[in-house]
Short mmCIF file of C-alpha atoms in Angstrom, two decimals:
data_model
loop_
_atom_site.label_atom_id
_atom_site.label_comp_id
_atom_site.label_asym_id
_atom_site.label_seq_id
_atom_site.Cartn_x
_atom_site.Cartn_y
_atom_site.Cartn_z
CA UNK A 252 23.15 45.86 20.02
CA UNK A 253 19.76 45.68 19.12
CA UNK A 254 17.22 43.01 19.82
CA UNK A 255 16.68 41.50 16.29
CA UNK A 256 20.67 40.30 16.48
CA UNK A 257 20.73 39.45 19.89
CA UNK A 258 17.87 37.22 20.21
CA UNK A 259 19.97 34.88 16.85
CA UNK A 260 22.85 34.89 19.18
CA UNK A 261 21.30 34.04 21.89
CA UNK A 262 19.72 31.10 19.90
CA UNK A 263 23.07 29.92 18.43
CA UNK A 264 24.58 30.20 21.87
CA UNK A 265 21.99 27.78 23.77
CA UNK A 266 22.30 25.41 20.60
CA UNK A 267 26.24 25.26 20.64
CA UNK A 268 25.97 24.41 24.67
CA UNK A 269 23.22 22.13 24.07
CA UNK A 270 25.29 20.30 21.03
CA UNK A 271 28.45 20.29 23.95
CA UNK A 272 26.15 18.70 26.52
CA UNK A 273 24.53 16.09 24.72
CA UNK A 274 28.64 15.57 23.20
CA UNK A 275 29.72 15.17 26.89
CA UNK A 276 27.29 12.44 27.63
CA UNK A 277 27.49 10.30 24.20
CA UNK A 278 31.48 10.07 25.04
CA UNK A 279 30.60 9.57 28.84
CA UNK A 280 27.76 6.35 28.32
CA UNK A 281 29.91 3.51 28.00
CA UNK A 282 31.11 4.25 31.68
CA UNK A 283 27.83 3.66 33.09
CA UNK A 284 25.60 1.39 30.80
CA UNK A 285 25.15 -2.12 30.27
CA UNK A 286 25.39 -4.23 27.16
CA UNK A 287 21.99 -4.21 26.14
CA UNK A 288 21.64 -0.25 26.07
CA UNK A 289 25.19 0.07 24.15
CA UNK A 290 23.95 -2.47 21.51
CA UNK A 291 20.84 -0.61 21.39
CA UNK A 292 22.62 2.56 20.89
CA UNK A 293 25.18 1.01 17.98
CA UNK A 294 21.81 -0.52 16.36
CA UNK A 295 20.34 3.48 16.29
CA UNK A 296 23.72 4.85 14.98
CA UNK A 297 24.70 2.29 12.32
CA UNK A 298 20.31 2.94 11.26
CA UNK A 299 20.80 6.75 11.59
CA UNK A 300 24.03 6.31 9.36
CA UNK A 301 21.67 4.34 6.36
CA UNK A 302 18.64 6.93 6.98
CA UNK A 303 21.19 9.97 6.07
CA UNK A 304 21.61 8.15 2.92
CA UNK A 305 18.02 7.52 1.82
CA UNK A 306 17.34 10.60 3.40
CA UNK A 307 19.30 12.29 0.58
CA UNK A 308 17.93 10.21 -2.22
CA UNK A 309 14.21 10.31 -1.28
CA UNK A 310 14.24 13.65 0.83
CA UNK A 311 16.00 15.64 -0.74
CA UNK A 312 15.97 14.21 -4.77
CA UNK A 313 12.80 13.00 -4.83
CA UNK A 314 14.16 9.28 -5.56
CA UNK A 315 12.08 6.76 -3.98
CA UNK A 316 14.37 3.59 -3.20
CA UNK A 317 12.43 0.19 -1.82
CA UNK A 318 16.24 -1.34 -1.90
CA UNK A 319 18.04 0.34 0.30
CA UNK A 320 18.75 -3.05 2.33
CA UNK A 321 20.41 -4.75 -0.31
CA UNK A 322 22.66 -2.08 -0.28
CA UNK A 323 23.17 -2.45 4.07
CA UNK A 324 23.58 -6.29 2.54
CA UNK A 325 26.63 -5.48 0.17
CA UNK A 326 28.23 -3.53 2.95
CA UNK A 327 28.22 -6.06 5.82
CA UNK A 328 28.74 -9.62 3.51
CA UNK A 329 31.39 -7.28 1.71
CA UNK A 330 33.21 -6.71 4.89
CA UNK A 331 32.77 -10.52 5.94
CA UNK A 332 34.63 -11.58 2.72
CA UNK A 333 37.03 -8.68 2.77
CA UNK A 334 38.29 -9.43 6.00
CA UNK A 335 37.75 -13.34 6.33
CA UNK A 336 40.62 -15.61 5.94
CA UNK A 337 38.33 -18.22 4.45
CA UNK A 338 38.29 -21.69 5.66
CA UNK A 339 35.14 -24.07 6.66
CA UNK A 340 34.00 -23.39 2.63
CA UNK A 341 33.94 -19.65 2.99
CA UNK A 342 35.08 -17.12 0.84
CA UNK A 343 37.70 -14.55 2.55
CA UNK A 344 40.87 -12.83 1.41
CA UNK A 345 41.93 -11.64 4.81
CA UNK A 346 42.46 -8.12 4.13
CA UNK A 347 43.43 -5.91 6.86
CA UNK A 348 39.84 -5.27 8.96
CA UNK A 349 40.02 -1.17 8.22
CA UNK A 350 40.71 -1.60 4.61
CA UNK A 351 37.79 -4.42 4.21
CA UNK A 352 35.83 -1.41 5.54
CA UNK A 353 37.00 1.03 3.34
CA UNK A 354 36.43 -1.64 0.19
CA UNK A 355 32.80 -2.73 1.52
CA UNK A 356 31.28 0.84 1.37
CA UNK A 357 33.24 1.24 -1.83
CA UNK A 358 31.48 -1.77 -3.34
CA UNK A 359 28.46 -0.82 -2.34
CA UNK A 360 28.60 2.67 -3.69
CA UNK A 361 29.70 0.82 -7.00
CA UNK A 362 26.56 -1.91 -6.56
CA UNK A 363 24.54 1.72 -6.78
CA UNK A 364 26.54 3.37 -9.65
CA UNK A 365 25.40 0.09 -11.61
CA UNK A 366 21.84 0.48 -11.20
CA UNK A 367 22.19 4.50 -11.79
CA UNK A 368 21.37 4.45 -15.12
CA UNK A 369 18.02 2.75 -13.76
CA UNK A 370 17.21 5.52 -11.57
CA UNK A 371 18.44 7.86 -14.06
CA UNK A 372 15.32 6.67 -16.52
CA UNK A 373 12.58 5.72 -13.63
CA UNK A 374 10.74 8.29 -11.11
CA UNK A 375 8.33 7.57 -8.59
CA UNK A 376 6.21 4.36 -8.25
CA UNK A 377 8.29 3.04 -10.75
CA UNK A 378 11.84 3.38 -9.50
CA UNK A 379 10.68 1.85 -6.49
CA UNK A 380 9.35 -1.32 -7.70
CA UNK A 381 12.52 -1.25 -9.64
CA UNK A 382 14.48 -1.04 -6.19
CA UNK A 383 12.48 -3.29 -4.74
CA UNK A 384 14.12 -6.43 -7.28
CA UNK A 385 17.17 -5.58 -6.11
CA UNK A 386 15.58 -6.92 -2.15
CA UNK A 387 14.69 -10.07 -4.17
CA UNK A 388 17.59 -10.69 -5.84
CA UNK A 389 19.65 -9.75 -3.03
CA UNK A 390 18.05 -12.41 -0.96
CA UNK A 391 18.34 -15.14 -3.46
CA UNK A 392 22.48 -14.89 -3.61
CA UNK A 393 22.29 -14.24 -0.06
CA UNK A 394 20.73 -17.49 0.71
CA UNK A 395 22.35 -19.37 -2.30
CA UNK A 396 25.86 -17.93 -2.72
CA UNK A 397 26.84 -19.97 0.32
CA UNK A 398 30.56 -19.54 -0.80
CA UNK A 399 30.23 -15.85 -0.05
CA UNK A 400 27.27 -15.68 2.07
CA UNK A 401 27.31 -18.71 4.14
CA UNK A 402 24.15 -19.39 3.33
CA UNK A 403 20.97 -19.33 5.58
CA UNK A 404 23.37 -19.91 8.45
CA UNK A 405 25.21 -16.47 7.17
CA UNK A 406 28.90 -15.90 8.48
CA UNK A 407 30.92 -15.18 11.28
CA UNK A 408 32.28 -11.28 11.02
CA UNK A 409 35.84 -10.63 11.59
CA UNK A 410 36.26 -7.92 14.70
CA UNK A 411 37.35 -4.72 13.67
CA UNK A 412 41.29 -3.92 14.03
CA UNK A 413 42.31 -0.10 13.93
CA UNK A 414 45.71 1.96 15.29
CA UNK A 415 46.68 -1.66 17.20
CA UNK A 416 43.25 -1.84 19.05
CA UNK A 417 41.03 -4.66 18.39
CA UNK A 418 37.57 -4.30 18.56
CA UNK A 419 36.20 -7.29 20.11
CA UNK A 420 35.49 -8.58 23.56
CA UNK A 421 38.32 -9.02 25.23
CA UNK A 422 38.07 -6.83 27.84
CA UNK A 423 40.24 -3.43 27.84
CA UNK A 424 40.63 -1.09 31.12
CA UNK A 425 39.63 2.20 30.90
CA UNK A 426 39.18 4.28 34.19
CA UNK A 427 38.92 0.81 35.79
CA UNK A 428 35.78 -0.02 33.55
CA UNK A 429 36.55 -2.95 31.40
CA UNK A 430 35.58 -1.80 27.62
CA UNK A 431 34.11 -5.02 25.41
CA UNK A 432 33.60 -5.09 22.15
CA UNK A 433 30.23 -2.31 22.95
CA UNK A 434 31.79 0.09 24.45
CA UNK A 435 34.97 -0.22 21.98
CA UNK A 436 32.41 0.37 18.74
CA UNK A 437 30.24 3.03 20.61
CA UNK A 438 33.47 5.37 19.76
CA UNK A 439 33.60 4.08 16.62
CA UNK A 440 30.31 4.71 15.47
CA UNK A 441 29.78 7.87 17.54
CA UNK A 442 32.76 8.99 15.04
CA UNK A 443 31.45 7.58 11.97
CA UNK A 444 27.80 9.06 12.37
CA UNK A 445 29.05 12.43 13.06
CA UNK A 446 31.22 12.35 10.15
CA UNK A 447 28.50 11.27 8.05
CA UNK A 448 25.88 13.59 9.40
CA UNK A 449 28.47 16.75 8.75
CA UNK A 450 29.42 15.71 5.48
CA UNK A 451 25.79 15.16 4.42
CA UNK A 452 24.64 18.62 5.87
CA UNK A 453 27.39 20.06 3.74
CA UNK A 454 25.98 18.68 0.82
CA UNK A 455 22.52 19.60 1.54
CA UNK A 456 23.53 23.14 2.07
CA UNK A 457 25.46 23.37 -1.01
CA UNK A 458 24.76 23.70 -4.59
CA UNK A 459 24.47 20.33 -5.12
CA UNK A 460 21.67 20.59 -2.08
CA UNK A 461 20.11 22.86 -3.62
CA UNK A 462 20.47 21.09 -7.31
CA UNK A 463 18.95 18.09 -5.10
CA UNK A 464 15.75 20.08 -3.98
CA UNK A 465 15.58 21.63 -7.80
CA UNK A 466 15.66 18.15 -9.05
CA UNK A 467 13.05 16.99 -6.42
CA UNK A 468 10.40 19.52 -6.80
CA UNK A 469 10.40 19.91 -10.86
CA UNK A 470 13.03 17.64 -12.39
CA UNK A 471 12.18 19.30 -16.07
CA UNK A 472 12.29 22.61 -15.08
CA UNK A 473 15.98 21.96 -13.18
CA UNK A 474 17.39 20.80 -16.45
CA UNK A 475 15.98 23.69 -18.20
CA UNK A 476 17.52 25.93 -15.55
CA UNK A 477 21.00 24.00 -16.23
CA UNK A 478 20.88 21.56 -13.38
CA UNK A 479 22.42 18.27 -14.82
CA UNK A 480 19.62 16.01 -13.96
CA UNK A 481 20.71 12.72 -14.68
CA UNK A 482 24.18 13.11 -13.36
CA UNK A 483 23.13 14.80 -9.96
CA UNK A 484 20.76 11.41 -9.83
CA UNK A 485 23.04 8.98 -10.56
CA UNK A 486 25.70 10.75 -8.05
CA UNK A 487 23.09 11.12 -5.40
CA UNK A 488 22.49 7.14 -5.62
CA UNK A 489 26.02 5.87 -5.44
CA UNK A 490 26.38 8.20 -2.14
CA UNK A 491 23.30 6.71 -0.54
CA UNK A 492 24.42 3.28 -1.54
CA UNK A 493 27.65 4.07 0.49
CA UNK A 494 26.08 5.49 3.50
CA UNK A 495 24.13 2.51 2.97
CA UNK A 496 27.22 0.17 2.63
CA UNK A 497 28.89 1.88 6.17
CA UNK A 498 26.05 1.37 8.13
CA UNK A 499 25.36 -2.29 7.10
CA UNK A 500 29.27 -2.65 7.71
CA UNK A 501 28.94 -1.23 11.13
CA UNK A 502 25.57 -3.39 11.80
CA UNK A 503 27.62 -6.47 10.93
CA UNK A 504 30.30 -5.74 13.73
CA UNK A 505 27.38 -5.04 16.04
CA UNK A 506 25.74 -8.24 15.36
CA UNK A 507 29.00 -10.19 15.18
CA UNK A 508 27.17 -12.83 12.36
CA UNK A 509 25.25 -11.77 8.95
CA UNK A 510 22.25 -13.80 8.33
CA UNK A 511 20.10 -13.29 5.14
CA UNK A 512 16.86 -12.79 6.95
CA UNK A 513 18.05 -9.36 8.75
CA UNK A 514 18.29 -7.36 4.73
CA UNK A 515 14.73 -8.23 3.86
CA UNK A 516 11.91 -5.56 2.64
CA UNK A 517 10.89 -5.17 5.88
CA UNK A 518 14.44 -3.29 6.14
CA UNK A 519 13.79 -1.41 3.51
CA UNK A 520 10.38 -0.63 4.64
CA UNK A 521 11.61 0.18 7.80
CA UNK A 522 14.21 2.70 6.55
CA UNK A 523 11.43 4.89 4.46
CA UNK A 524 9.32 5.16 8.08
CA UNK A 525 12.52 6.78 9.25
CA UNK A 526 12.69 9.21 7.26
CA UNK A 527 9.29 9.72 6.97
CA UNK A 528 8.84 10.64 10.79
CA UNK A 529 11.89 12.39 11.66
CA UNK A 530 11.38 14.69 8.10
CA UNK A 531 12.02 14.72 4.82
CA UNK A 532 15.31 16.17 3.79
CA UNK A 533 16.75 17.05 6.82
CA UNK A 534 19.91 15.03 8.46
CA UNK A 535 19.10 15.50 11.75
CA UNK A 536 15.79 14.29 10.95
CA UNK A 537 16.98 10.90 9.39
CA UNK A 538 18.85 10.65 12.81
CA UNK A 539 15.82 11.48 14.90
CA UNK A 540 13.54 9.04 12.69
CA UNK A 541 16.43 6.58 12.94
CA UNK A 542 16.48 6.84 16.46
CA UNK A 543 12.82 6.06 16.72
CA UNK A 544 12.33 3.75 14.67
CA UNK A 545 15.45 1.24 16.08
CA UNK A 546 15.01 1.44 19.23
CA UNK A 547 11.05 1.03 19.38
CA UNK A 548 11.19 -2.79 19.19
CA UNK A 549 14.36 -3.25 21.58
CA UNK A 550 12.51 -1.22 24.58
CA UNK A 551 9.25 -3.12 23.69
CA UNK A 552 11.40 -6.78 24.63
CA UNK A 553 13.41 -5.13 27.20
CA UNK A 554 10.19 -4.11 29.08
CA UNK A 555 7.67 -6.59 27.62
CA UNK A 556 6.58 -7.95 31.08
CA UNK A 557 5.19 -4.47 32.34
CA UNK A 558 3.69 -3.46 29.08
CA UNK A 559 0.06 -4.50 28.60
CA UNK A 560 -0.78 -6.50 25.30
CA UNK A 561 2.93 -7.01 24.66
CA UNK A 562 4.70 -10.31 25.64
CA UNK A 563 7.46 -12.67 24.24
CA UNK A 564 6.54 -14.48 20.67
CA UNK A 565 4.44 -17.67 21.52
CA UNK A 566 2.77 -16.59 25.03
CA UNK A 567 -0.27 -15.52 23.76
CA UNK A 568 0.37 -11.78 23.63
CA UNK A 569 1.39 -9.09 20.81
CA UNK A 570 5.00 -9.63 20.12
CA UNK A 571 7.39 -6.84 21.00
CA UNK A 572 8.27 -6.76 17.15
CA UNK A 573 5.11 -6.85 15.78
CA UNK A 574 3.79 -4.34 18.11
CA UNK A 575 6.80 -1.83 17.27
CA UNK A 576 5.14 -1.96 13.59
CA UNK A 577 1.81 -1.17 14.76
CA UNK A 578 3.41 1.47 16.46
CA UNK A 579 5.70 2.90 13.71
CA UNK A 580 3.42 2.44 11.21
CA UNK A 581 1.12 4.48 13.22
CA UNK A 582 3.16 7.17 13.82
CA UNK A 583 3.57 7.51 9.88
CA UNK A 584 0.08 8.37 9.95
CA UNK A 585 0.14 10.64 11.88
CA UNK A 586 3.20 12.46 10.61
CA UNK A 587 2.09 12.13 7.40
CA UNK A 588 -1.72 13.97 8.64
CA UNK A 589 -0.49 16.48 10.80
CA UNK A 590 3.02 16.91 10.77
CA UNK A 591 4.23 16.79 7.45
CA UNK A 592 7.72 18.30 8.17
CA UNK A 593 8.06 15.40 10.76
CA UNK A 594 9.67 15.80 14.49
CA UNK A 595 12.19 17.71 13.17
CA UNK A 596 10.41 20.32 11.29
CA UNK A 597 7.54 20.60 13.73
CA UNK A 598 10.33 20.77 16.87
CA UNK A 599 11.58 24.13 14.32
CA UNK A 600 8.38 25.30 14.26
CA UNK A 601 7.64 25.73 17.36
CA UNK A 602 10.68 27.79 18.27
CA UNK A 603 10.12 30.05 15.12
CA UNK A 604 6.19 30.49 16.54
CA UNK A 605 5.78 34.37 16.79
CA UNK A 606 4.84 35.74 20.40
CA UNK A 607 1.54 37.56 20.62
CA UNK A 608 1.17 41.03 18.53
CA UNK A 609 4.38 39.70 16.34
CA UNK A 610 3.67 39.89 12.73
CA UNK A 611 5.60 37.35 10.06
CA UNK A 612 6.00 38.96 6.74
CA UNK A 613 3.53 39.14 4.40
CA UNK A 614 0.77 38.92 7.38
CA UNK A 615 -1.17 42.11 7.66
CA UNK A 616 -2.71 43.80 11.06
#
């Protein structure tokens, strides 16, 4: 066999054992971690599981979307009142926990097939100031719809029922480790992301993929080509909205209470640096950016006291959340200056670099 097919193979082999390792150990964490590094983890999955979906609006279409947490704010009060029997003024029509899920992400992709026609007529600047109003409008039912919402207090979420197992924290012996509502969800969302991250990369490298990226880089010229513009955009939208709507209903069994102040435009804001650093129009970027991004702040508390400059809110210091923004919003910069593919597109660059004396095509001697 010659060298230009084995050296592929041998590339596809490594990745396929490397995907199998890293596999192994996701399934094998709950065994040996605490609390605060499960949570941690759910908080990076359930963010990696909303950055696929912006990911495909703004990355790939060219959509830019300021709202994306009022859509993470449909899913999780959606579930709440789904799944809720009601009582103490609440809203709740005590649906069965897995089918609240299934209608909460449905709702949400329906909250984004309203404002299609929106993003069907706006590009740029101005479809994301239009996005943006839905963060404001979102917050004022969330803080005034106490009926649904609970108010500024929010609401208590229902734990997650599925095949007879009950995903909260009474504890569950597995191996002789007692499993808690963590380690119970860590399957769950390990399943969920994967899901999502496969079904995205199908789309992406599809025909409605590459409709997206026709769309993105010269709408006009995609229509004349036959692309259907305005239906592509308004499909695009309601399937970010549900990606969207599943992480904010996986966030809200994480968190175990919705409160208003979590969906703000610092969400949303957040979201964009995701998919900003970990590259534009990739899935496993939006995971890698996701990654980042959530877990930035939670290692800045967790090791505040031997971190210089950084100490807890009201000690004189740099908070660890405030200094997780500096530091984000810093590496945005810098992606943005010198790595304009991201991690992810300068981690495949650097494995496609050509060895000394190779030639790429096109280059001459």
């Amino acid at each position: 066999m010659s060298e230009v097919l084995v050296k592929p193979l041998r590339l596809v082999r490594s990745r396929t054992y490397l995907w199998a390792a890293g596999g192994v150990v996701l399934l094998a964490l709950p065994f040996y971690l605490d609390r605060f590094w499960l949570q941690a983890g759910l908080f990076a999955m359930a963010a990696a599981i909303g950055a696929i979906g912006i990911n495909l609006l703004t990355g790939a279409t060219g959509q830019l979307s300021m709202g994306h947490a009022f859509f993470l704010a449909v899913g999780a009060y959606g579930y709440c009142v789904f799944a809720a029997d009601g009582g103490h003024g609440l809203t709740g029509l005590g649906l069965p926990t897995w089918l609240a899920a299934v209608l909460a992400v449905l709702v949400a992709g329906a909250a984004g097939g309203l404002f299609s026609p929106i993003s069907g007529r706006l590009s740029g600047a101005y479809l994301g100031i239009a996005t943006l109003a839905l963060v404001f409008i979102g917050q004022h039912v969330m803080f005034n719809a106490h009926d649904l919402t609970g108010g500024a207090n929010g609401r208590d979420v229902p734990p997650l029922s599925l095949f007879g197992l009950t995903f909260d924290d009474r504890e569950l012996l597995v191996a002789a480790v007692p499993f808690g509502s963590a380690e119970k969800l860590w399957y769950a969302g390990l399943v969920l992301l994967a899901a999502g991250a496969l079904f995205a990369r199908g789309v992406l490298r599809g025909r409605p993929g590459r409709a997206m990226n026709a769309i993105r880089d010269h709408r006009i010229a995609a229509g004349v080509l036959g692309v259907p513009v305005a239906r592509h955009r308004a499909a695009v939208f309601v399937l970010s909205s549900m990606y969207a709507g599943l992480a904010g209903v996986l966030l809200a069994l994480v968190f175990q209470r919705t409160v208003p102040d979590y969906f703000g435009i610092t969400l949303s804001l957040e979201y964009l640096a995701m998919i900003v650093i970990g590259g534009l129009g990739s899935v496993s970027g939006a995971v890698a950016g996701a990654v980042f991004v959530s877990l930035l702040p939670q290692l800045l508390t967790r090791y505040s006291d031997a971190l210089p400059l950084v100490s807890a809110p009201g000690t004189g210091g740099i908070a660890p959340g405030e200094a997780s923004r500096y530091l984000y919003g810093a590496a945005v910069v810098l992606v943005v200056l010198f790595l304009p593919g991201g991690l992810v597109g300068a981690a495949a660059r650097r494995h496609v670099r050509p060895r000394s004396g190779e030639i790429h095509p096109g280059e001459e001697r």
